[in-house]
């Protein structure tokens, strides 16, 4: 099997998704750290060799590089129970993974980054004007999840899939972005189910 | 085979992706139209029956509903040459599909929607302040694509995949959002290759 190297910043939930997927599968990952706040993923070397899009995580598989956290999780989980065998369920898992990158991460992860790492007093005027719209859109995303989880133990089918793993990553730390998880009872119960999975590893 | 019904607004590139995928595969799709500008995807009926997230497209497969355009394309294309057999290439295809929803669509599709359908004079102050950041982020996304296409005929491997189809949808109409496609020579040549595919259908 080819060596697996995760190029990451450990503070990023997108990087954590990949570590959690690998841990649940019992796969070893070598880790190389970058400080995104110091611009270490925007250097000419990083852009030319690792990811022209200037972002982490990137999963290195042998001498090939795979950007995009959810694509990396899919690569790792192929052939495992984390990807459903049923054709509809497999597409439905991807549905939640696209929802995560479109409706959830740009609101919930971005507010955490701004409030926890940039600092509210350092935000630009445009960022300050986006605080409320992103709060509302993030609460909309959490509401869609909470209603679904009201009568489903997992997002797709009857056992854990990548849909749960990738949405868990930024949901379980959403309070650092100012969201009140206690308002979402079904999400809280689902977070507990993820944390009870054999092989689960925490973010830090 | 179960019936396939596309719940859509024909002006949406996200809906067109699914029609183009089906056309390239020779699959028939029934179509049901909604006017997103008139809020027809936010009615109680739509939210309870079709998509709790209030968005189109939704692909209906028999009596089940699959939101998220890229998940619908994946469902349709399973088992076809539009999804690579190779494990790395399959994940790399998803990498470009997540890039499309994170880096491309929120900038390029949103500017087209604001300028073509909302109208510049009707934009809110927050939207007006986002015009330049979204223009720059959209040009960044097009630059990543253009550099990759400088020495690749297709985004993944050596033939067309869903990565090309889903990125084609909003790229080929990007000028309606104020982007200058002629600045991207390799993208222009790739648009021509997509349009020459057997079974290609245009957006209107």
Short mmCIF file of C-alpha atoms in Angstrom, two decimals:
data_model
loop_
_atom_site.label_atom_id
_atom_site.label_comp_id
_atom_site.label_asym_id
_atom_site.label_seq_id
_atom_site.Cartn_x
_atom_site.Cartn_y
_atom_site.Cartn_z
CA UNK A 1 0.00 0.00 0.00
CA UNK A 2 1.21 3.50 -0.82
CA UNK A 3 2.27 5.78 2.02
CA UNK A 4 -0.33 8.28 3.27
CA UNK A 5 0.78 11.75 4.35
CA UNK A 6 -1.68 14.38 5.58
CA UNK A 7 -0.61 17.97 4.94
CA UNK A 8 -2.57 19.85 7.58
CA UNK A 9 -3.10 22.51 10.22
CA UNK A 10 -4.32 20.68 13.33
CA UNK A 11 -6.70 23.56 14.23
CA UNK A 12 -8.71 22.95 11.05
CA UNK A 13 -11.84 20.82 11.24
CA UNK A 14 -11.37 19.97 7.57
CA UNK A 15 -8.06 18.32 8.48
CA UNK A 16 -9.55 16.60 11.53
CA UNK A 17 -12.19 14.90 9.34
CA UNK A 18 -9.44 13.01 7.56
CA UNK A 19 -7.70 12.01 10.80
CA UNK A 20 -11.01 10.81 12.24
CA UNK A 21 -11.85 8.81 9.10
CA UNK A 22 -8.40 7.18 9.15
CA UNK A 23 -8.70 6.42 12.89
CA UNK A 24 -12.12 4.77 12.48
CA UNK A 25 -10.63 2.66 9.66
CA UNK A 26 -7.46 1.85 11.62
CA UNK A 27 -5.25 3.43 8.94
CA UNK A 28 -1.95 5.12 9.83
CA UNK A 29 -1.34 8.67 8.55
CA UNK A 30 1.93 10.56 8.60
CA UNK A 31 1.30 14.26 9.38
CA UNK A 32 3.05 17.39 8.09
CA UNK A 33 2.01 20.66 9.76
CA UNK A 34 1.48 24.12 8.26
CA UNK A 35 0.39 27.34 9.95
CA UNK A 36 -2.38 28.73 7.74
CA UNK A 37 -2.47 32.00 9.69
CA UNK A 38 1.21 32.61 8.88
CA UNK A 39 0.50 31.89 5.18
CA UNK A 40 2.49 28.67 4.99
CA UNK A 41 0.07 27.22 2.41
CA UNK A 42 0.50 30.20 0.07
CA UNK A 43 4.24 29.89 -0.54
CA UNK A 44 5.45 29.31 -4.13
CA UNK A 45 6.68 25.83 -3.10
CA UNK A 46 3.31 24.83 -1.63
CA UNK A 47 1.38 26.20 -4.61
CA UNK A 48 3.57 24.47 -7.19
CA UNK A 49 4.04 21.12 -5.45
CA UNK A 50 1.13 20.46 -3.11
CA UNK A 51 -2.00 22.44 -4.00
CA UNK A 52 -2.33 25.21 -6.58
CA UNK A 53 -5.46 26.30 -4.67
CA UNK A 54 -3.31 27.22 -1.63
CA UNK A 55 -5.36 25.26 0.88
CA UNK A 56 -5.03 22.41 3.31
CA UNK A 57 -5.81 19.63 3.93
CA UNK A 58 -4.10 17.76 1.13
CA UNK A 59 -3.78 13.98 1.32
CA UNK A 60 -0.56 12.76 -0.27
CA UNK A 61 -0.84 9.22 -1.60
CA UNK A 62 2.61 8.05 -2.66
CA UNK A 63 3.74 10.88 -4.93
CA UNK A 64 0.25 12.13 -5.81
CA UNK A 65 -1.63 14.93 -4.04
CA UNK A 66 -5.37 15.00 -3.34
CA UNK A 67 -6.86 18.32 -2.13
CA UNK A 68 -10.37 18.79 -0.67
CA UNK A 69 -11.12 17.21 2.69
CA UNK A 70 -14.22 15.33 1.62
CA UNK A 71 -12.50 13.83 -1.43
CA UNK A 72 -9.69 12.63 0.84
CA UNK A 73 -12.19 11.00 3.23
CA UNK A 74 -13.83 9.27 0.24
CA UNK A 75 -10.45 7.96 -0.96
CA UNK A 76 -9.61 6.52 2.47
CA UNK A 77 -13.02 4.94 3.03
CA UNK A 78 -13.47 3.21 -0.34
CA UNK A 79 -14.38 -0.42 0.21
CA UNK A 80 -15.30 0.12 3.88
CA UNK A 81 -18.65 0.29 5.67
CA UNK A 82 -18.26 4.09 5.92
CA UNK A 83 -19.49 4.26 2.29
CA UNK A 84 -22.88 2.56 1.77
CA UNK A 85 -23.18 -0.29 -0.72
CA UNK A 86 -26.64 0.85 -1.87
CA UNK A 87 -26.56 3.20 -4.86
CA UNK A 88 -29.14 5.66 -3.54
CA UNK A 89 -27.58 5.73 -0.07
CA UNK A 90 -24.10 6.30 -1.56
CA UNK A 91 -25.38 9.34 -3.48
CA UNK A 92 -27.33 10.48 -0.41
CA UNK A 93 -24.09 10.34 1.60
CA UNK A 94 -22.47 12.60 -1.01
CA UNK A 95 -25.54 14.87 -0.78
CA UNK A 96 -24.76 15.54 2.90
CA UNK A 97 -21.05 15.97 2.10
CA UNK A 98 -21.84 18.66 -0.52
CA UNK A 99 -24.30 20.25 1.93
CA UNK A 100 -21.45 20.36 4.44
CA UNK A 101 -19.15 22.28 2.09
CA UNK A 102 -21.87 24.61 0.76
CA UNK A 103 -24.25 25.32 3.65
CA UNK A 104 -22.38 24.37 6.82
CA UNK A 105 -18.62 24.98 6.58
CA UNK A 106 -18.70 28.49 5.02
CA UNK A 107 -20.88 29.67 7.91
CA UNK A 108 -20.02 27.59 10.98
CA UNK A 109 -16.31 27.04 10.35
CA UNK A 110 -15.78 30.59 9.11
CA UNK A 111 -17.39 32.16 12.22
CA UNK A 112 -15.21 29.93 14.44
CA UNK A 113 -12.11 31.01 12.50
CA UNK A 114 -13.02 34.69 12.71
CA UNK A 115 -13.96 34.70 16.41
CA UNK A 116 -11.38 32.22 17.73
CA UNK A 117 -8.30 32.91 15.58
CA UNK A 118 -8.68 36.29 13.88
CA UNK A 119 -10.45 37.92 16.84
CA UNK A 120 -13.63 39.99 16.60
CA UNK A 121 -11.81 43.32 17.01
CA UNK A 122 -9.53 42.50 14.08
CA UNK A 123 -12.30 41.72 11.59
CA UNK A 124 -12.68 43.88 8.49
CA UNK A 125 -15.86 45.89 8.04
CA UNK A 126 -17.08 43.42 5.39
CA UNK A 127 -16.48 40.51 7.76
CA UNK A 128 -18.36 42.29 10.57
CA UNK A 129 -21.33 42.80 8.24
CA UNK A 130 -21.30 39.08 7.48
CA UNK A 131 -21.45 37.99 11.14
CA UNK A 132 -25.26 38.00 11.33
CA UNK A 133 -25.95 36.52 7.84
CA UNK A 134 -23.46 33.71 8.54
CA UNK A 135 -24.97 33.13 11.99
CA UNK A 136 -28.44 32.79 10.44
CA UNK A 137 -27.26 30.56 7.59
CA UNK A 138 -25.32 28.38 10.05
CA UNK A 139 -28.39 28.01 12.25
CA UNK A 140 -30.39 27.08 9.12
CA UNK A 141 -27.87 24.32 8.37
CA UNK A 142 -27.95 23.03 11.95
CA UNK A 143 -31.77 23.08 11.84
CA UNK A 144 -31.82 20.93 8.67
CA UNK A 145 -29.52 18.43 10.42
CA UNK A 146 -31.44 18.49 13.71
CA UNK A 147 -34.79 17.81 12.04
CA UNK A 148 -33.32 14.92 10.07
CA UNK A 149 -31.68 13.47 13.19
CA UNK A 150 -34.98 13.70 15.10
CA UNK A 151 -35.98 10.36 13.56
CA UNK A 152 -32.70 8.98 12.23
CA UNK A 153 -29.76 7.80 14.36
CA UNK A 154 -27.36 8.54 11.46
CA UNK A 155 -27.61 10.89 8.49
CA UNK A 156 -27.79 8.07 5.90
CA UNK A 157 -29.09 4.53 6.35
CA UNK A 158 -28.78 2.76 9.69
CA UNK A 159 -25.09 3.09 10.52
CA UNK A 160 -22.32 5.68 10.52
CA UNK A 161 -21.08 6.90 7.12
CA UNK A 162 -18.75 9.62 5.89
CA UNK A 163 -21.75 11.98 5.98
CA UNK A 164 -21.68 11.81 9.77
CA UNK A 165 -17.89 12.09 10.02
CA UNK A 166 -17.54 15.18 7.82
CA UNK A 167 -20.49 16.99 9.45
CA UNK A 168 -19.31 16.06 12.92
CA UNK A 169 -15.99 17.86 12.43
CA UNK A 170 -17.20 21.47 12.52
CA UNK A 171 -20.50 20.78 14.31
CA UNK A 172 -18.92 19.56 17.55
CA UNK A 173 -16.81 22.74 17.84
CA UNK A 174 -19.53 25.13 16.61
CA UNK A 175 -19.79 26.87 19.99
CA UNK A 176 -16.36 28.44 19.33
CA UNK A 177 -18.16 30.26 16.49
CA UNK A 178 -20.93 31.45 18.81
CA UNK A 179 -23.55 28.79 18.03
CA UNK A 180 -25.58 27.27 20.90
CA UNK A 181 -25.50 23.51 20.40
CA UNK A 182 -27.80 22.94 23.40
CA UNK A 183 -30.59 24.38 21.21
CA UNK A 184 -30.26 21.28 19.00
CA UNK A 185 -31.15 18.24 21.12
CA UNK A 186 -31.01 15.71 18.29
CA UNK A 187 -27.62 16.98 17.14
CA UNK A 188 -26.30 16.67 20.71
CA UNK A 189 -27.42 13.03 20.93
CA UNK A 190 -25.82 12.32 17.53
CA UNK A 191 -22.53 13.94 18.64
CA UNK A 192 -22.54 11.50 21.57
CA UNK A 193 -23.08 8.57 19.17
CA UNK A 194 -20.11 9.65 17.03
CA UNK A 195 -17.89 10.02 20.11
CA UNK A 196 -18.82 6.48 21.21
CA UNK A 197 -17.63 4.88 17.95
CA UNK A 198 -14.81 2.34 18.31
CA UNK A 199 -11.56 4.00 17.23
CA UNK A 200 -12.86 7.56 17.74
CA UNK A 201 -10.14 10.16 18.26
CA UNK A 202 -10.70 13.69 19.52
CA UNK A 203 -9.57 16.77 17.62
CA UNK A 204 -6.68 17.76 19.88
CA UNK B 1 -35.62 1.10 -13.67
CA UNK B 2 -37.20 3.68 -11.36
CA UNK B 3 -38.60 6.87 -12.89
CA UNK B 4 -36.35 9.94 -12.77
CA UNK B 5 -37.89 13.36 -12.18
CA UNK B 6 -35.79 16.52 -12.00
CA UNK B 7 -37.24 19.27 -9.81
CA UNK B 8 -35.59 22.37 -11.24
CA UNK B 9 -35.44 25.97 -12.36
CA UNK B 10 -34.11 25.93 -15.92
CA UNK B 11 -32.13 29.16 -15.34
CA UNK B 12 -29.96 27.40 -12.73
CA UNK B 13 -26.61 25.99 -13.80
CA UNK B 14 -26.88 23.50 -10.93
CA UNK B 15 -30.00 22.07 -12.60
CA UNK B 16 -28.41 22.14 -16.06
CA UNK B 17 -25.52 19.94 -14.81
CA UNK B 18 -27.98 17.14 -14.18
CA UNK B 19 -29.70 17.54 -17.56
CA UNK B 20 -26.29 17.53 -19.29
CA UNK B 21 -25.15 14.42 -17.39
CA UNK B 22 -28.38 12.61 -18.28
CA UNK B 23 -28.10 13.68 -21.94
CA UNK B 24 -24.50 12.44 -22.24
CA UNK B 25 -25.64 9.13 -20.75
CA UNK B 26 -28.76 8.91 -22.94
CA UNK B 27 -31.06 8.84 -19.90
CA UNK B 28 -34.55 10.34 -20.01
CA UNK B 29 -35.55 12.81 -17.27
CA UNK B 30 -39.01 14.14 -16.53
CA UNK B 31 -38.84 17.81 -15.51
CA UNK B 32 -40.89 19.79 -12.98
CA UNK B 33 -40.28 23.55 -12.94
CA UNK B 34 -40.13 25.97 -10.01
CA UNK B 35 -39.46 29.71 -10.01
CA UNK B 36 -36.82 30.25 -7.32
CA UNK B 37 -37.16 34.03 -7.54
CA UNK B 38 -40.87 33.74 -6.66
CA UNK B 39 -39.97 31.52 -3.68
CA UNK B 40 -41.57 28.37 -5.06
CA UNK B 41 -38.91 26.19 -3.35
CA UNK B 42 -39.63 27.70 0.09
CA UNK B 43 -43.29 26.71 0.37
CA UNK B 44 -44.33 24.41 3.25
CA UNK B 45 -45.16 21.69 0.72
CA UNK B 46 -41.75 21.87 -0.95
CA UNK B 47 -39.89 21.94 2.38
CA UNK B 48 -41.80 18.98 3.82
CA UNK B 49 -41.93 16.76 0.73
CA UNK B 50 -39.03 17.58 -1.58
CA UNK B 51 -36.13 19.29 0.21
CA UNK B 52 -36.05 20.59 3.78
CA UNK B 53 -33.13 22.78 2.68
CA UNK B 54 -35.47 24.72 0.33
CA UNK B 55 -33.27 24.39 -2.73
CA UNK B 56 -33.34 22.97 -6.21
CA UNK B 57 -32.25 20.88 -8.01
CA UNK B 58 -33.65 17.75 -6.43
CA UNK B 59 -33.54 14.47 -8.34
CA UNK B 60 -36.54 12.29 -7.57
CA UNK B 61 -35.81 8.59 -8.01
CA UNK B 62 -39.06 6.67 -7.70
CA UNK B 63 -40.45 8.01 -4.43
CA UNK B 64 -37.11 9.12 -2.96
CA UNK B 65 -35.63 12.61 -3.19
CA UNK B 66 -31.94 13.43 -3.69
CA UNK B 67 -30.89 17.08 -3.20
CA UNK B 68 -27.51 18.59 -4.17
CA UNK B 69 -26.67 18.82 -7.87
CA UNK B 70 -23.34 17.03 -7.70
CA UNK B 71 -24.78 14.12 -5.72
CA UNK B 72 -27.51 13.76 -8.38
CA UNK B 73 -24.89 13.71 -11.16
CA UNK B 74 -22.98 11.02 -9.25
CA UNK B 75 -26.14 8.92 -8.89
CA UNK B 76 -26.91 9.11 -12.61
CA UNK B 77 -23.36 8.37 -13.75
CA UNK B 78 -22.62 5.36 -11.52
CA UNK B 79 -21.28 2.51 -13.65
CA UNK B 80 -20.56 4.78 -16.64
CA UNK B 81 -17.29 6.14 -18.04
CA UNK B 82 -18.14 9.56 -16.54
CA UNK B 83 -16.83 8.18 -13.21
CA UNK B 84 -13.25 6.85 -13.42
CA UNK B 85 -12.53 3.23 -12.51
CA UNK B 86 -9.21 4.13 -10.88
CA UNK B 87 -9.48 4.81 -7.14
CA UNK B 88 -7.25 7.89 -7.12
CA UNK B 89 -8.91 9.35 -10.21
CA UNK B 90 -12.36 8.77 -8.73
CA UNK B 91 -11.41 10.71 -5.59
CA UNK B 92 -9.70 13.35 -7.75
CA UNK B 93 -12.96 13.78 -9.68
CA UNK B 94 -14.75 14.39 -6.37
CA UNK B 95 -11.97 16.84 -5.45
CA UNK B 96 -12.93 19.03 -8.43
CA UNK B 97 -16.64 18.61 -7.64
CA UNK B 98 -16.11 19.87 -4.05
CA UNK B 99 -13.91 22.68 -5.42
CA UNK B 100 -16.83 23.60 -7.68
CA UNK B 101 -19.26 23.94 -4.79
CA UNK B 102 -16.81 25.71 -2.46
CA UNK B 103 -14.59 27.94 -4.63
CA UNK B 104 -16.44 28.33 -7.93
CA UNK B 105 -20.23 28.31 -7.55
CA UNK B 106 -20.54 30.71 -4.54
CA UNK B 107 -18.59 33.32 -6.51
CA UNK B 108 -19.28 32.79 -10.21
CA UNK B 109 -22.87 31.57 -10.02
CA UNK B 110 -23.78 34.08 -7.32
CA UNK B 111 -22.48 37.08 -9.31
CA UNK B 112 -24.44 35.87 -12.36
CA UNK B 113 -27.57 35.56 -10.23
CA UNK B 114 -27.12 39.01 -8.70
CA UNK B 115 -26.29 40.82 -11.96
CA UNK B 116 -28.60 38.94 -14.34
CA UNK B 117 -31.67 38.19 -12.21
CA UNK B 118 -31.64 40.44 -9.14
CA UNK B 119 -30.16 43.44 -10.95
CA UNK B 120 -27.24 45.53 -9.71
CA UNK B 121 -29.45 48.43 -8.60
CA UNK B 122 -31.53 46.09 -6.43
CA UNK B 123 -28.60 44.61 -4.50
CA UNK B 124 -28.38 45.13 -0.75
CA UNK B 125 -25.45 47.07 0.65
CA UNK B 126 -23.90 43.83 1.92
CA UNK B 127 -24.21 42.26 -1.53
CA UNK B 128 -22.63 45.34 -3.16
CA UNK B 129 -19.68 45.08 -0.78
CA UNK B 130 -19.25 41.44 -1.81
CA UNK B 131 -19.08 42.17 -5.56
CA UNK B 132 -15.31 42.73 -5.61
CA UNK B 133 -14.35 39.90 -3.18
CA UNK B 134 -16.51 37.47 -5.15
CA UNK B 135 -15.05 38.70 -8.45
CA UNK B 136 -11.51 38.10 -7.12
CA UNK B 137 -12.35 34.70 -5.64
CA UNK B 138 -14.09 33.68 -8.87
CA UNK B 139 -11.06 34.72 -10.92
CA UNK B 140 -8.87 32.71 -8.51
CA UNK B 141 -11.04 29.63 -9.17
CA UNK B 142 -10.90 30.15 -12.94
CA UNK B 143 -7.11 30.58 -12.72
CA UNK B 144 -6.73 27.25 -10.89
CA UNK B 145 -8.76 25.57 -13.64
CA UNK B 146 -6.97 27.36 -16.49
CA UNK B 147 -3.50 26.38 -15.22
CA UNK B 148 -4.57 22.77 -14.83
CA UNK B 149 -6.11 22.72 -18.32
CA UNK B 150 -2.91 24.17 -19.82
CA UNK B 151 -1.49 20.66 -19.96
CA UNK B 152 -4.55 18.45 -19.50
CA UNK B 153 -7.39 18.03 -22.00
CA UNK B 154 -9.77 17.08 -19.17
CA UNK B 155 -9.71 17.82 -15.45
CA UNK B 156 -9.13 14.18 -14.43
CA UNK B 157 -7.43 11.41 -16.41
CA UNK B 158 -7.63 11.35 -20.20
CA UNK B 159 -11.36 11.58 -20.89
CA UNK B 160 -14.40 13.53 -19.79
CA UNK B 161 -15.69 12.91 -16.24
CA UNK B 162 -18.30 14.48 -13.98
CA UNK B 163 -15.59 16.94 -12.88
CA UNK B 164 -15.74 18.52 -16.34
CA UNK B 165 -19.55 18.45 -16.53
CA UNK B 166 -20.20 20.11 -13.18
CA UNK B 167 -17.54 22.81 -13.70
CA UNK B 168 -18.69 23.44 -17.26
CA UNK B 169 -22.18 24.41 -16.07
CA UNK B 170 -21.40 27.78 -14.48
CA UNK B 171 -18.09 28.38 -16.29
CA UNK B 172 -19.61 28.59 -19.77
CA UNK B 173 -22.07 31.27 -18.64
CA UNK B 174 -19.63 33.14 -16.37
CA UNK B 175 -19.67 36.25 -18.56
CA UNK B 176 -23.23 36.93 -17.36
CA UNK B 177 -21.58 37.47 -13.94
CA UNK B 178 -19.04 39.89 -15.38
CA UNK B 179 -16.11 37.47 -15.82
CA UNK B 180 -14.00 37.70 -19.00
CA UNK B 181 -13.61 34.16 -20.31
CA UNK B 182 -11.33 35.29 -23.16
CA UNK B 183 -8.68 35.88 -20.47
CA UNK B 184 -8.60 32.10 -19.94
CA UNK B 185 -7.41 30.50 -23.18
CA UNK B 186 -7.19 26.96 -21.85
CA UNK B 187 -10.66 27.15 -20.35
CA UNK B 188 -12.04 28.36 -23.69
CA UNK B 189 -10.50 25.38 -25.53
CA UNK B 190 -11.92 23.01 -22.88
CA UNK B 191 -15.41 24.56 -23.21
CA UNK B 192 -15.20 23.74 -26.93
CA UNK B 193 -14.25 20.14 -26.12
CA UNK B 194 -17.26 19.76 -23.81
CA UNK B 195 -19.60 21.24 -26.44
CA UNK B 196 -18.29 18.72 -29.03
CA UNK B 197 -19.18 15.68 -26.88
CA UNK B 198 -21.71 13.27 -28.46
CA UNK B 199 -25.08 13.86 -26.84
CA UNK B 200 -24.22 17.39 -25.62
CA UNK B 201 -27.25 19.60 -24.96
CA UNK B 202 -27.14 23.36 -24.45
CA UNK B 203 -28.56 25.07 -21.38
CA UNK B 204 -31.62 26.63 -23.03
#
